Short mmCIF file of C-alpha atoms and ligand atoms in Angstrom, two decimals:
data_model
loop_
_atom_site.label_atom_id
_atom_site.label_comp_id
_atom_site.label_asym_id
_atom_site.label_seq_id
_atom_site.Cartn_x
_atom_site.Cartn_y
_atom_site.Cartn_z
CA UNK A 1 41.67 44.25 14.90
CA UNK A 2 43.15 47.13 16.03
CA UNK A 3 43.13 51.39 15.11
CA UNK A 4 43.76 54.29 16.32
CA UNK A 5 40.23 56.00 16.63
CA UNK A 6 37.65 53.03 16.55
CA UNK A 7 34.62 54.96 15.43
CA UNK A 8 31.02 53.41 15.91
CA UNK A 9 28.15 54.62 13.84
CA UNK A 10 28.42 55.88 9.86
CA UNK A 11 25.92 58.79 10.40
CA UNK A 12 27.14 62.26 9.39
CA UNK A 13 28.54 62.50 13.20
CA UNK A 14 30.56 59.16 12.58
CA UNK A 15 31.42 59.18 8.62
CA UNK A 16 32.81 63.47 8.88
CA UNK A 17 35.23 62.07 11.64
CA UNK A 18 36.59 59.47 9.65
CA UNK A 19 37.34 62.14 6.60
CA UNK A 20 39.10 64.33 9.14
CA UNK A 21 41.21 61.82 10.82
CA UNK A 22 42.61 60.99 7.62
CA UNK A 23 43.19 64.43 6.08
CA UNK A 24 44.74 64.85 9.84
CA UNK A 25 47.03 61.36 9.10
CA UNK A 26 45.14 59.38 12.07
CA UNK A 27 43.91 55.82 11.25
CA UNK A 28 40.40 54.68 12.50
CA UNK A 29 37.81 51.97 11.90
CA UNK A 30 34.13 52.78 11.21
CA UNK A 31 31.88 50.29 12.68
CA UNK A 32 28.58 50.41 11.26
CA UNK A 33 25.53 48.39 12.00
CA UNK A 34 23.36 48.90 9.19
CA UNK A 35 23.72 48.66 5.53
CA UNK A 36 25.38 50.71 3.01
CA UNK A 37 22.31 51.94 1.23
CA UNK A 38 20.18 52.44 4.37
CA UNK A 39 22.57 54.52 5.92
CA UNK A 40 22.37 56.37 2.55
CA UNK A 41 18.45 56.76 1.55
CA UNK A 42 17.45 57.64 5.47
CA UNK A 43 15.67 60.82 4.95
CA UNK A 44 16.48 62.93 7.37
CA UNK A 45 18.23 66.72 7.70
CA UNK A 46 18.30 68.80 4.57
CA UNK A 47 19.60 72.13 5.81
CA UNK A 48 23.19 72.57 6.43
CA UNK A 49 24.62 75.72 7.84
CA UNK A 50 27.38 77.90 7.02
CA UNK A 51 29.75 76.58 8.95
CA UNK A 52 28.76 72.74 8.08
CA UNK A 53 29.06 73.85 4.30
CA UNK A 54 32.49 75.21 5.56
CA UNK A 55 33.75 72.29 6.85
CA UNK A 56 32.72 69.83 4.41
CA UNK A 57 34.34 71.79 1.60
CA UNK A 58 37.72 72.42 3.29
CA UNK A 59 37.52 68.30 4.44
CA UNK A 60 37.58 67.84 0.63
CA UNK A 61 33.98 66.34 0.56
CA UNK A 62 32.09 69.52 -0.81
CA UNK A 63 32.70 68.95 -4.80
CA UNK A 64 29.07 67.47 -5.44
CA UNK A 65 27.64 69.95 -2.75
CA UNK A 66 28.94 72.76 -4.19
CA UNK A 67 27.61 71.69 -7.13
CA UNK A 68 24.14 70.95 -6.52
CA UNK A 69 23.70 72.42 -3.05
CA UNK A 70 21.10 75.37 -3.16
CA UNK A 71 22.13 78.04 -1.24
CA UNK A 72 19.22 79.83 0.76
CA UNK A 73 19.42 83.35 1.80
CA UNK A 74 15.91 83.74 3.78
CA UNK A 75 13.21 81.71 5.19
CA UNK A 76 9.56 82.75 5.48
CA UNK A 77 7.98 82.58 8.62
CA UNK A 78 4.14 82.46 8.20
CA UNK A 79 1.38 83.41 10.58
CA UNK A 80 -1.88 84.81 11.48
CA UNK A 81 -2.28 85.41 7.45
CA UNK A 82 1.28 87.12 7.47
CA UNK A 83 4.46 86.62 5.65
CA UNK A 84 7.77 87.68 6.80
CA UNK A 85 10.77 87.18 5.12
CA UNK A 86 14.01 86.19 7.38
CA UNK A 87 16.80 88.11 5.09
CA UNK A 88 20.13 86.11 6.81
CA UNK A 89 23.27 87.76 4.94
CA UNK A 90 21.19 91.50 5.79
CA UNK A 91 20.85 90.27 9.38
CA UNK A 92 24.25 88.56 10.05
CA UNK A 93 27.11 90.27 8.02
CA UNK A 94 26.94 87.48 4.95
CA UNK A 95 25.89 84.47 6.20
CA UNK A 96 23.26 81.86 4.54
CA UNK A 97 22.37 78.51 4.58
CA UNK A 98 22.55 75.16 2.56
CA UNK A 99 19.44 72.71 1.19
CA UNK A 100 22.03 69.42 0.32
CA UNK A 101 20.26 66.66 2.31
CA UNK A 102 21.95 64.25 4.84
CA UNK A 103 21.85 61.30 2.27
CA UNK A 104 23.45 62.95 0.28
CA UNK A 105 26.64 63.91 2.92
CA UNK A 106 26.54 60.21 3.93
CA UNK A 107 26.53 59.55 -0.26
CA UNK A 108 29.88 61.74 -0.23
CA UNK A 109 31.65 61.03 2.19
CA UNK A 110 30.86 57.05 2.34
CA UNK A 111 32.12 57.65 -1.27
CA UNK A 112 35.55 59.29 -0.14
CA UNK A 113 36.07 56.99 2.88
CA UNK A 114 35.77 53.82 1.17
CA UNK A 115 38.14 55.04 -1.93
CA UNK A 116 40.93 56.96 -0.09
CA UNK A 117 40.05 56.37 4.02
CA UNK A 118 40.48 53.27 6.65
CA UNK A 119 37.56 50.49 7.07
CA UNK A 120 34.22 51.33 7.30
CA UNK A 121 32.61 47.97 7.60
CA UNK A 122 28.80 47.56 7.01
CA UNK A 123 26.45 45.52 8.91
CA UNK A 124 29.49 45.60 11.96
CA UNK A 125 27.18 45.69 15.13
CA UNK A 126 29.48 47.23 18.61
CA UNK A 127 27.97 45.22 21.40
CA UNK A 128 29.71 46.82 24.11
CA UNK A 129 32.39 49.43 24.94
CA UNK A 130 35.11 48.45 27.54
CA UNK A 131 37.88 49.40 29.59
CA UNK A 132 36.86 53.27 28.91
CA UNK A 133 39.64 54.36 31.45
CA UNK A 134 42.45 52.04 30.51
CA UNK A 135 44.87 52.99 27.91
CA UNK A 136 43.71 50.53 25.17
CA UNK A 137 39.38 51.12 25.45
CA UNK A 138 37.75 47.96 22.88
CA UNK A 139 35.14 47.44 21.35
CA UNK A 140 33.10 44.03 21.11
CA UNK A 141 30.96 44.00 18.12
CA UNK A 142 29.39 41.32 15.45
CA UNK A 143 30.43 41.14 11.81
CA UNK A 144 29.62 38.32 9.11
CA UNK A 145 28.15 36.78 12.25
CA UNK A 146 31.36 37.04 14.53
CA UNK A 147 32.22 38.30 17.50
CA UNK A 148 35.38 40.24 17.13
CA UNK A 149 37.14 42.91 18.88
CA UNK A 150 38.64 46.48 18.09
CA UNK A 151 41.41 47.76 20.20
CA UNK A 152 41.67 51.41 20.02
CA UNK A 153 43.59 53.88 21.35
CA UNK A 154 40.19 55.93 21.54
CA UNK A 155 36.44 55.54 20.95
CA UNK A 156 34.66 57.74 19.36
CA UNK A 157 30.83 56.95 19.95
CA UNK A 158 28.74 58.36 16.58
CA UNK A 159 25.60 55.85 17.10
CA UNK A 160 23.57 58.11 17.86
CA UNK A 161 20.35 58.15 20.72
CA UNK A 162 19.93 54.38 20.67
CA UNK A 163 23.85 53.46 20.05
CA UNK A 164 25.84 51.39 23.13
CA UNK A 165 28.70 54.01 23.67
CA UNK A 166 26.64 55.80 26.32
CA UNK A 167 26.60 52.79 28.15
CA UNK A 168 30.33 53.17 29.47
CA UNK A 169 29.50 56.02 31.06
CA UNK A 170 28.89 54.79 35.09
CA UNK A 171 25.72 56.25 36.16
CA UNK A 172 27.29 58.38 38.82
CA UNK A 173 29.32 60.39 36.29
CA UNK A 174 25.89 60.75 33.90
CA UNK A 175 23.57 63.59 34.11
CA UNK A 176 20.64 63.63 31.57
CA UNK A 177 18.68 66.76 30.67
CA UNK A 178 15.42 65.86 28.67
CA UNK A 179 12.26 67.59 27.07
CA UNK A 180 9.47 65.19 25.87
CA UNK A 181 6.95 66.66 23.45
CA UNK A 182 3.39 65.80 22.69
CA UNK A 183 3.49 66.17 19.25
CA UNK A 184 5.65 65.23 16.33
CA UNK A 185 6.25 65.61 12.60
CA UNK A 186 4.96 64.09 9.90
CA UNK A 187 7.52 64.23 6.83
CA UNK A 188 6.18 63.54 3.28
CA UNK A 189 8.61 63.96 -0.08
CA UNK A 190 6.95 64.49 -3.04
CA UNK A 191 7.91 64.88 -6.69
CA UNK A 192 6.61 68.18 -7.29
CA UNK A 193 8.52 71.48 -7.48
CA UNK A 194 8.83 73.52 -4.16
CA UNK A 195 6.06 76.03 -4.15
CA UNK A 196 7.71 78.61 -2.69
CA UNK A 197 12.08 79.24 -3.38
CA UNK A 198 12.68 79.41 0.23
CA UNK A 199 11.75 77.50 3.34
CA UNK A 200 8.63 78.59 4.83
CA UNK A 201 7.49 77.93 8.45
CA UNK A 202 3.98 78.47 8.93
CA UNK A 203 2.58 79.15 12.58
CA UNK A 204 -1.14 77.87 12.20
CA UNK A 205 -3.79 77.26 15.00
CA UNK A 206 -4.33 73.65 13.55
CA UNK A 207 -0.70 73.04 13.97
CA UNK A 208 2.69 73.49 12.64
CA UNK A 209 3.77 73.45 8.85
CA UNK A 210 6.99 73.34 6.95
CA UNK A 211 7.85 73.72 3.48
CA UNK A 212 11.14 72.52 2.73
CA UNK A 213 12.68 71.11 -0.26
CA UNK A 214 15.93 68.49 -1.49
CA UNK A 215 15.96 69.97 -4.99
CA UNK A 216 14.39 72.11 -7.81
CA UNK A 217 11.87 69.23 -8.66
CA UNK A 218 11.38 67.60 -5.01
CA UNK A 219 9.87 69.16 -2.20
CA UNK A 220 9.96 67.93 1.33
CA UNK A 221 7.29 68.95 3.89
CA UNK A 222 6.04 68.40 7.27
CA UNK A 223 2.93 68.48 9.59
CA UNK A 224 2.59 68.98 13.22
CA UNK A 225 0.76 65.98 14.08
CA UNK A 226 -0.04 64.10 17.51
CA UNK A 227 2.97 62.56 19.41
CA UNK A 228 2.11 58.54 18.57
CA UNK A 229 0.59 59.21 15.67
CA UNK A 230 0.85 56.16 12.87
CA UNK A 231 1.86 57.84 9.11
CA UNK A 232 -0.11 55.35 7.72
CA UNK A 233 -3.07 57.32 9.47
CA UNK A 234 -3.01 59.92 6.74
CA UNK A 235 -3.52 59.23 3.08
CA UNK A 236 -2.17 61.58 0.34
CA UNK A 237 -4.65 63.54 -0.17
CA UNK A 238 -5.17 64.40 3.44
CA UNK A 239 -1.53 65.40 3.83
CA UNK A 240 -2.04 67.82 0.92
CA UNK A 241 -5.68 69.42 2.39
CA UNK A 242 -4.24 69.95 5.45
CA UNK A 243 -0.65 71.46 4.23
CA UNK A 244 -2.65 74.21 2.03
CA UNK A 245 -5.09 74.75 5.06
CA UNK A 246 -1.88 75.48 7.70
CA UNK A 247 0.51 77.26 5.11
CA UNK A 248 -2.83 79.27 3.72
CA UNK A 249 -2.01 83.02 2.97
CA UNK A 250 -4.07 86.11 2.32
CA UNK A 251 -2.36 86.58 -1.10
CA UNK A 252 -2.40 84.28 -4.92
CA UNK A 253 -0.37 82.12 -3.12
CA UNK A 254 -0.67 78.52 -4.08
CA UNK A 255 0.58 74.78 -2.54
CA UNK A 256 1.21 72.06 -5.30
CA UNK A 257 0.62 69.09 -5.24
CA UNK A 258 2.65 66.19 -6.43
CA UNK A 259 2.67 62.26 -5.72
CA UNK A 260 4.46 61.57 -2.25
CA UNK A 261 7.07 59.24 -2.60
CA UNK A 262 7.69 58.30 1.19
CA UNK A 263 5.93 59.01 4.56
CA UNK A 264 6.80 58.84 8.25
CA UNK A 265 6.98 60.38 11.67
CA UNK A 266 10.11 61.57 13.75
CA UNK A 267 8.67 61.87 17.52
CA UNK A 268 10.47 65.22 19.13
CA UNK A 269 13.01 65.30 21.88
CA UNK A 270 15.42 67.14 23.82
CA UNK A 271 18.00 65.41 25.49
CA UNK A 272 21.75 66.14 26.53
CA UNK A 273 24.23 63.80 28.39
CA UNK A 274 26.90 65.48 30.50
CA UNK A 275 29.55 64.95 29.81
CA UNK A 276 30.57 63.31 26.51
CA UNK A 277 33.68 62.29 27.31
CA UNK A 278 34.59 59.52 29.94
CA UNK A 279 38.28 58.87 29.93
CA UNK A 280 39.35 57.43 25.99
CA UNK A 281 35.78 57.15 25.44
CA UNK A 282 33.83 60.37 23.22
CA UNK A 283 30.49 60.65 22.61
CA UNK A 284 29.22 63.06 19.26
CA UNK A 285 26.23 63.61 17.56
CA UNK A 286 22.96 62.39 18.24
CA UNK A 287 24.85 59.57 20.92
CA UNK A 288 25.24 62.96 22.87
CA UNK A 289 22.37 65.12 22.51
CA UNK A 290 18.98 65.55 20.29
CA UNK A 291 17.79 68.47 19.62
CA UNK A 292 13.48 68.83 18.41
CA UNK A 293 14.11 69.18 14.58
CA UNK A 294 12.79 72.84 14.30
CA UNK A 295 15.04 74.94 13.16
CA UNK A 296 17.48 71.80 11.58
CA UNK A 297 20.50 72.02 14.52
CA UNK A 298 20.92 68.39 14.59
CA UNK A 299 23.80 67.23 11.73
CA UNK A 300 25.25 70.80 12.17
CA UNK A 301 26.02 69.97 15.71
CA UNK A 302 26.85 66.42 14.93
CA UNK A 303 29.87 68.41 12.52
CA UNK A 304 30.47 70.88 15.34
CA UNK A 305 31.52 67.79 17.44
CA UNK A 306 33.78 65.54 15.41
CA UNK A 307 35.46 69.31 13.70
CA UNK A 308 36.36 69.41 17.55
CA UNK A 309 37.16 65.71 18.66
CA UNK A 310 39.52 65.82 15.12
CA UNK A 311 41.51 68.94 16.27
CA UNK A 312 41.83 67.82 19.91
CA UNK A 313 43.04 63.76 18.26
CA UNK A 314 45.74 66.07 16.34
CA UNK A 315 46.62 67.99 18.88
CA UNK A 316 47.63 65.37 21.20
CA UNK A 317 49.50 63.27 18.13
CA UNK A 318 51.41 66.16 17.54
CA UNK A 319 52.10 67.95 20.92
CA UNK A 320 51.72 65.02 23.47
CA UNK A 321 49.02 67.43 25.01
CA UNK A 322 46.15 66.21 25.76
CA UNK A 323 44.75 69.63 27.10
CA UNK A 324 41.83 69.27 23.78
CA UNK A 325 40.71 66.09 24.82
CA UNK A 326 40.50 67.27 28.42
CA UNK A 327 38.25 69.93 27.56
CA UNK A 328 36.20 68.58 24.49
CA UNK A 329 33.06 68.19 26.51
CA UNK A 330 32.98 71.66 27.79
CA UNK A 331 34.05 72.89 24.28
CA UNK A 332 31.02 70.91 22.89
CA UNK A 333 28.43 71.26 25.39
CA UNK A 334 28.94 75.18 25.22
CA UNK A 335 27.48 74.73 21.19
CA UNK A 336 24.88 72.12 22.08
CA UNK A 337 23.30 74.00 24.82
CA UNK A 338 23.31 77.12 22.42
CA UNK A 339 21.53 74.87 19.82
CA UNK A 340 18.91 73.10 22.43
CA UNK A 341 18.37 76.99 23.52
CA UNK A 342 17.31 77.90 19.86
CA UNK A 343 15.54 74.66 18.49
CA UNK A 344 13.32 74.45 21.87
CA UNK A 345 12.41 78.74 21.31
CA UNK A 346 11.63 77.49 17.05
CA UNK A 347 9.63 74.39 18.54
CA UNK A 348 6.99 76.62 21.41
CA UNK A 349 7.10 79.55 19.09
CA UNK A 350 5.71 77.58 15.77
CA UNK A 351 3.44 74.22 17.35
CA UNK A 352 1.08 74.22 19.02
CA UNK A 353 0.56 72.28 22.08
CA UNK A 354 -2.83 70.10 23.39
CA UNK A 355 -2.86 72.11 26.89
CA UNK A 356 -2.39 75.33 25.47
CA UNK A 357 -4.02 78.20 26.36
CA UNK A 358 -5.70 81.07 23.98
CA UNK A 359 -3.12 83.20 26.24
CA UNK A 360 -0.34 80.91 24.21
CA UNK A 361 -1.75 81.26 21.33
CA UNK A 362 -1.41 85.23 21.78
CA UNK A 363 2.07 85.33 23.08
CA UNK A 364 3.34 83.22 20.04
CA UNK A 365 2.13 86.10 17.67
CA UNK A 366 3.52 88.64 20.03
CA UNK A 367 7.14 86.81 19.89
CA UNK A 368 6.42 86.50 15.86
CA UNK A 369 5.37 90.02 15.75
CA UNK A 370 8.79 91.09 17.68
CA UNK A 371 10.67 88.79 14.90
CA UNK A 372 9.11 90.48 11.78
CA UNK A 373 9.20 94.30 13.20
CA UNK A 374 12.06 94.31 15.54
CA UNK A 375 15.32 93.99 14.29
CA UNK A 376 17.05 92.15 17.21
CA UNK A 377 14.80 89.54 17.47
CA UNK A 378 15.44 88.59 13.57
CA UNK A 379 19.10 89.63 14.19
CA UNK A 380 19.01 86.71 17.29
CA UNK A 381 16.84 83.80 14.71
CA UNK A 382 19.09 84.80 11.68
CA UNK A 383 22.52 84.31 13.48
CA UNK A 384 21.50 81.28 15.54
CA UNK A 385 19.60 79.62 12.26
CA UNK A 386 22.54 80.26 10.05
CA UNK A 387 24.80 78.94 12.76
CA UNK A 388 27.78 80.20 15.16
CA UNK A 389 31.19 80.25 13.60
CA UNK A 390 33.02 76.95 13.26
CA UNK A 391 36.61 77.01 13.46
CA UNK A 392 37.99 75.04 10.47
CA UNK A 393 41.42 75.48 10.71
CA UNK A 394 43.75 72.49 10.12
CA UNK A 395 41.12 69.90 8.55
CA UNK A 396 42.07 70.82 4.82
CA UNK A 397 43.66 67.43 3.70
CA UNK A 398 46.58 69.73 2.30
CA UNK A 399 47.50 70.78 5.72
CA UNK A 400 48.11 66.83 7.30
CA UNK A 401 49.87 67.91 10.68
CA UNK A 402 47.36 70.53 11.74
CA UNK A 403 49.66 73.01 12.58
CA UNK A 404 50.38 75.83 10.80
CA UNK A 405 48.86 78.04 8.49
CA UNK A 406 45.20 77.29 7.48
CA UNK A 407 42.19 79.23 5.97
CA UNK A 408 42.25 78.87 2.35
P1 FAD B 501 22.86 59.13 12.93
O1 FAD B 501 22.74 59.84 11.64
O2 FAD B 501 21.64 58.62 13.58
O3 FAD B 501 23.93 58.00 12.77
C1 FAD B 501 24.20 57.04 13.79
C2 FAD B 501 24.63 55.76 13.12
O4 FAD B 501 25.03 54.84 14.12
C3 FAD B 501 23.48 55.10 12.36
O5 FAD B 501 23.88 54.86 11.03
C4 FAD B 501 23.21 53.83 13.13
O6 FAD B 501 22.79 52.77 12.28
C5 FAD B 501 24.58 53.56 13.74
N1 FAD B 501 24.54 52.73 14.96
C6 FAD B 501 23.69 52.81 16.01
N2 FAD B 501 23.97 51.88 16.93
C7 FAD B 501 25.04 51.18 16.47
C8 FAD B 501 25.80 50.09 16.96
N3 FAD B 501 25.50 49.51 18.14
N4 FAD B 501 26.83 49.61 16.23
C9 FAD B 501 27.15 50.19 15.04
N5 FAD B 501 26.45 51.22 14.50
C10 FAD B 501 25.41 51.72 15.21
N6 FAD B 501 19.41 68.04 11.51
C11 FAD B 501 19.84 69.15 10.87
O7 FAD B 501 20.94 69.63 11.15
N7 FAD B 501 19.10 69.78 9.89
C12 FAD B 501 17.89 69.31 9.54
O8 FAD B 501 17.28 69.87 8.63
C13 FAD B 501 17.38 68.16 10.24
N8 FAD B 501 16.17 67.68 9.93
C14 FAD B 501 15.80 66.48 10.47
C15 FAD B 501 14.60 65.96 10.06
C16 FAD B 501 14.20 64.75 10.55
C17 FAD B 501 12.87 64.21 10.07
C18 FAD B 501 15.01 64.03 11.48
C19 FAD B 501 14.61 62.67 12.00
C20 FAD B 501 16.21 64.55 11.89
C21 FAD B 501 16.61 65.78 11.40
N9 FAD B 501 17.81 66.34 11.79
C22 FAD B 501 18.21 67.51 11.21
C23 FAD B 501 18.67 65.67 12.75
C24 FAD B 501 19.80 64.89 12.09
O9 FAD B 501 19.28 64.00 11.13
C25 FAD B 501 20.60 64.12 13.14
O10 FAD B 501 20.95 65.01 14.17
C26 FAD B 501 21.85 63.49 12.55
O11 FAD B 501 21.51 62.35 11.80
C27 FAD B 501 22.85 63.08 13.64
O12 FAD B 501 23.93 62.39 13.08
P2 FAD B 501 24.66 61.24 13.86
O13 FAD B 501 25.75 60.77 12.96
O14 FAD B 501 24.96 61.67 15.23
O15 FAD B 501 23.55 60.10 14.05
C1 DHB B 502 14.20 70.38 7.11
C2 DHB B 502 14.17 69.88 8.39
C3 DHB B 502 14.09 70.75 9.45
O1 DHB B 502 14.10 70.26 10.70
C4 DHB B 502 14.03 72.11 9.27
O2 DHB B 502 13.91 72.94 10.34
C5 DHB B 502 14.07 72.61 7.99
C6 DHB B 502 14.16 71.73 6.91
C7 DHB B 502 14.29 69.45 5.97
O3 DHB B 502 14.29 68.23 6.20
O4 DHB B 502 14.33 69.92 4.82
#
C-alpha cells in the first residue's frame, strides 16, 4: 500500500488530520488499531475551545456540533464555601468555550472520512515505523491478521502515549520532560441533569471535584481520588456522598443524583517529547505530549498540532518549501509548553496532594482569592482556559490549494 501522509491512530489528533489533508487535496491512510465503535464510545474530553470549535467548523465537520454543542460562557470555581464565577467573553474580548464531547468529534469526523476521505482501516495495528530519514518512511502494521506495509511520503504519528511512532526517534535526539502525580480522577456519567449550567471546579480539603456535563440530561463528574486507586472501589452511592460533601456550598445549592452509567480512573501525567519531528516522521497529540486533564488542554492541543502539520503538508505541495515542516516542532512545542504551563497551575491550585502542608493548603486560597478579586489573575485563567488563537486559514474544504484568501 502506499499514500501520501500514512497516519497512525484515529483519535481526534489522527482522524482531524485526515479531514484536513483532504479539504487541502493530500491523500493519506489512517491506520487504526482498535475498533470503530471503541474509538467512538471512549469517554474522554468534553470541552472544546474556541479555537477547536473554529477549526472543526471551517474543516466542514462542525454541522452536528453546532447544532448540539453547548456553548459555555463561565465556569465556577468553588472554595473555602465560596463561589466565583469565571465570566470568559468579559475577561477575553468574546471568547467562550464548547461542551461537545470527544466521541462525539471522533462520531463526526469518522463519519466524514469514511464517506468523502481516503482509508481509515479499523483494527490495522502499525508495528513499527522505519526508514524515518529516507525519502519513502513505512510503516509495518497487522490487518485481517497480515503483515503489510504502508509507504508514505510522511508519517504522521496520532497514537497517542502508548503508540510505536515515538519509537523512531534514536534516543540521542529524545529529550523527555515528565510530572508524575499521586492522585488521579475518578470520572462517573450519570443520567441526571447537570446541577449547575456551567462547569464548576470545587477546591475542597478532601480533594478535588468537577462538575461537568455532555448534555442537558447527562452530567459528567469527577473525584480526586488516590493515584492506583481501583473504580470498582467506590459504589454509587459513595461517589454521590462524597461529590455533595467536596462541591458543598454555603447557599440552597443542591447536587442530584442520577444512576451512573459508567465508571473509571484516568491516572495524571505530564509529559513532553522534544522534538516531534524526526526527519519524514511527525509526532501530534497525545504521541507527543500529555497534559494532567485539569483545565481540558488535551484534544485542543491534539487540533493545534495536525491544524499545523496540515498547513506545513500544503505548504510544501504547493511551494516545494519545506521551511513548515522544518519548523513544526518549534511551532508546536511553543503551544504545548503554554498548555503544560496552565493545566499543571489548574492541577496544584485545585487537588490536593498527600505531603501537603496546611501552608499549601493556605497558599491555594490565596492564589484562588487573587483569581476571584483580581482581575489579571482571571484575565490570565480566562484567556489560557478559552484557548490562544488558532490560525485557521486555508483548511476550509472550499479553499483546496491553501493559498489565498481565507477567513470566512
Ligand atoms: P487518542 O485519542 O488517544 O487517539 C490515539 C489513537 O491511536 C487511539 O485510537 C489508539 O487506539 C490508536 N493507536 C495507538 N497505538 C496504535 C498503533 N500501534 N497502531 C494503530 N493505532 C494505534 N482533553 C481536552 O482537551 N478537554 C477535556 O475536557 C479533556 N478531558 C479528558 C478527560 C479524561 C478522563 C481523559 C482521559 C482525557 C481528557 N482529555 C481532555 C485529553 C484528551 O482526551 C486527549 O488529549 C486526546 O484524546 C488526544 O487525542 P489523540 O488523537 O492524540 O490520542
Ligand atoms: C471535562 C474534563 C476536564 O478535564 C475538564 O477540565 C473539564 C471537563 C469533561 O470531561 O467534561
Amino acid at each position: 500500500m502506499r499514500t501520501t501522509v500514512g497516519i497512525i491512530g484515529a483519535g481526534p489528533a489522527g482522524l482531524l488530520l485526515a479531514r484536513l489533508l483532504h479539504n487541502a487535496g493530500i491523500d493519506s491512510v489512517v491506520l487504526e488499531s482498535r475498533d470503530r465503535s471503541y474509538v467512538e464510545h471512549r469517554q474522554r474530553a468534553g470541552i472544546l475551545e474556541q479555537g477547536t470549535v473554529d477549526v472543526l467548523r471551517a474543516a466542514g465537520a462542525g454541522e452536528r456540533m453546532d447544532r448540539e454543542g453547548l456553548r459555555h460562557d463561565g465556569v465556577e470555581l468553588r472554595f473555602a464555601g465560596h463561589r466565583h464565577r469565571v465570566d470568559f467573553p468579559g475577561l477575553t474580548g468574546g471568547r467562550s468555550v464548547t461542551v461537545y464531547a470527544q466521541t462525539e468529534v471522533c462520531k463526526d469526523l469518522i463519519a466524514l472520512q469514511l464517506k468523502e476521505g481516503g482509508p481509515l482501516l479499523f483494527g490495522a495495528e502499525a508495528l513499527a515505523v522505519e526508514g524515518a530519514e529516507s525519502e519513502r518512511p513505512r510503516v509495518r502494521f497487522r490487518h485481517e491478521g497480515r503483515e503489510e506495509v504502508l509507504e508514505c511520503a510522511y508519517v504522521a504519528g496520532c497514537d497517542a502515549f502508548r503508540g510505536v511512532t515515538r519509537g523512531v526517534f534514536p534516543a540521542a535526539l529524545s529529550q523527555v520532560f515528565e510530572r508524575a502525580y499521586p492522585y488521579a480522577w475518578l470520572g462517573v456519567l450519570a443520567d441526571v441533569a447537570p446541577s449547575h449550567d456551567e462547569l464548576v471546579y470545587a477546591r475542597h480539603d478532601r480533594g478535588f471535584a468537577l462538575l461537568s456535563m455532555r448534555s442537558p440530561s447527562v452530567s459528567r463528574l469527577y473525584l480526586q481520588v488516590p493515584a492506583g486507586t481501583d473504580a470498582g472501589q467506590w459504589s454509587d452511592e459513595a461517589v454521590w456522598d462524597e461529590l455533595e460533601r467536596r462541591l458543598e456550598t454555603g447557599d440552597a445549592w443542591r447536587l442530584e443524583r442520577g444512576p451512573i452509567t459508567q465508571k473509571s480512573v484516568t491516572p495524571m501525567r505530564s509529559y513532553v517529547h522534544e522534538p516531534m519531528r524526526h526527519g519524514r516522521v511527525f509526532l501530534a497529540g497525545d504521541a507527543a505530549h500529555i497534559v494532567p486533564p485539569t483545565g481540558a488542554k488535551g484534544l485542543n492541543l491534539a487540533v493545534g498540532d495536525v491544524v499545523t502539520l496540515a498547513r506545513a503538508l500544503t505548504h510544501e505541495r504547493d511551494t516545494g518549501s519545506s521551511e513548515l515542516l522544518e519548523t513544526y516542532s518549534a511551532t508546536c512545542l511553543r503551544r504545548v509548553w503554554q498548555a503544560e504551563r496552565f493545566s499543571y497551575d489548574m492541577t496544584t491550585l485545585m487537588h490536593r496532594g498527600p505531603d501537603d502542608t496546611p501552608f499549601d493548603a493556605r497558599l491555594q486560597l490565596a492564589r484562588l482569592e487573587r483569581i476571584a478579586s483580581g482581575r489579571a489573575a482571571g484575565t490570565d485563567l480566562a484567556e489560557a482556559y478559552t484557548g490562544f488563537p488558532l490560525d485557521v486559514r486555508g483548511i476550509s474544504g472550499r479553499f483546496r490549494s491553501g493559498r489565498g484568501p481565507v477567513m470566512e
